[in-house]
Amino acid sequence: MDNGADQEVSSLGGNRRATGEKEAKAFIGDLSDFRIPALLLSGGELMIQPDLFALAPMLGSGSFALSSLPAGP
């Protein structure tokens, strides 16, 4: 069942689905280590993602440009 609670973490040139906070943090860390210039969060409404606030410090670290692709009209 896909209710939008999973996080899809995408980067320029690649696409990977992270299904939990621990995996998402590891993937975001890898992106930073590889100096990926941009991160696009998609795959559901960002503000209802249960791990958003746990991931926010890493996402706002400034190591890459951050964008979101919200669901809906």
Coordinates of C-alpha atoms in Angstrom, one line a residue:
M1 CA 0.0 0.0 0.0
D2 CA 1.4 3.4 -1.0
N3 CA -0.1 6.1 1.1
G4 CA 2.5 8.7 0.5
A5 CA 4.3 8.0 3.8
D6 CA 7.3 6.5 2.1
Q7 CA 10.0 9.0 1.0
E8 CA 11.4 8.9 -2.4
V9 CA 14.9 10.5 -2.5
S10 CA 16.0 11.6 -5.9
S11 CA 19.2 13.2 -7.2
L12 CA 20.2 14.6 -10.5
G13 CA 21.1 11.6 -12.6
G14 CA 19.6 9.0 -10.3
N15 CA 16.6 7.8 -8.4
R16 CA 16.3 5.7 -5.3
R17 CA 13.5 5.0 -2.8
A18 CA 14.3 5.3 0.9
T19 CA 11.6 3.6 3.0
G20 CA 12.7 4.6 6.5
E21 CA 14.5 7.3 8.5
K22 CA 17.7 5.4 9.0
E23 CA 18.0 4.5 5.3
A24 CA 17.1 8.0 4.2
K25 CA 19.7 9.5 6.6
A26 CA 22.4 7.1 5.2
F27 CA 21.4 8.0 1.6
I28 CA 21.4 11.7 2.3
G29 CA 24.9 11.3 3.9
D30 CA 26.1 9.4 0.8
L31 CA 24.8 12.2 -1.5
S32 CA 26.7 14.8 0.6
D33 CA 29.9 12.7 0.6
F34 CA 29.7 12.3 -3.2
R35 CA 29.1 16.1 -3.5
I36 CA 25.8 15.7 -5.3
P37 CA 24.7 19.3 -6.2
A38 CA 20.9 18.9 -5.8
L39 CA 18.3 16.8 -4.0
L40 CA 14.7 16.6 -5.0
L41 CA 12.1 15.2 -2.6
S42 CA 9.1 13.7 -4.3
G43 CA 6.6 10.9 -4.0
G44 CA 3.9 12.4 -1.8
E45 CA 3.0 15.4 0.2
L46 CA 6.2 16.5 1.9
M47 CA 4.5 18.0 5.0
I48 CA 2.8 14.8 6.0
Q49 CA 6.0 12.7 5.8
P50 CA 6.5 11.2 9.3
D51 CA 10.3 11.6 9.2
L52 CA 10.5 15.1 7.8
F53 CA 11.5 16.8 11.0
A54 CA 14.0 14.1 11.9
L55 CA 15.6 14.6 8.4
A56 CA 15.4 18.4 8.4
P57 CA 18.9 19.0 10.0
M58 CA 20.6 16.9 7.4
L59 CA 18.5 18.4 4.6
G60 CA 19.2 21.9 5.6
S61 CA 23.0 21.4 6.1
G62 CA 23.7 23.4 2.9
S63 CA 25.7 20.6 1.2
F64 CA 23.3 20.6 -1.8
A65 CA 20.4 22.5 -3.2
L66 CA 17.1 21.2 -1.9
S67 CA 13.8 21.1 -3.9
S68 CA 10.5 19.4 -3.3
L69 CA 7.9 18.2 -5.8
P70 CA 4.6 18.3 -3.9
A71 CA 1.6 16.1 -4.7
G72 CA -1.7 17.5 -5.7
P73 CA -3.1 20.1 -8.0

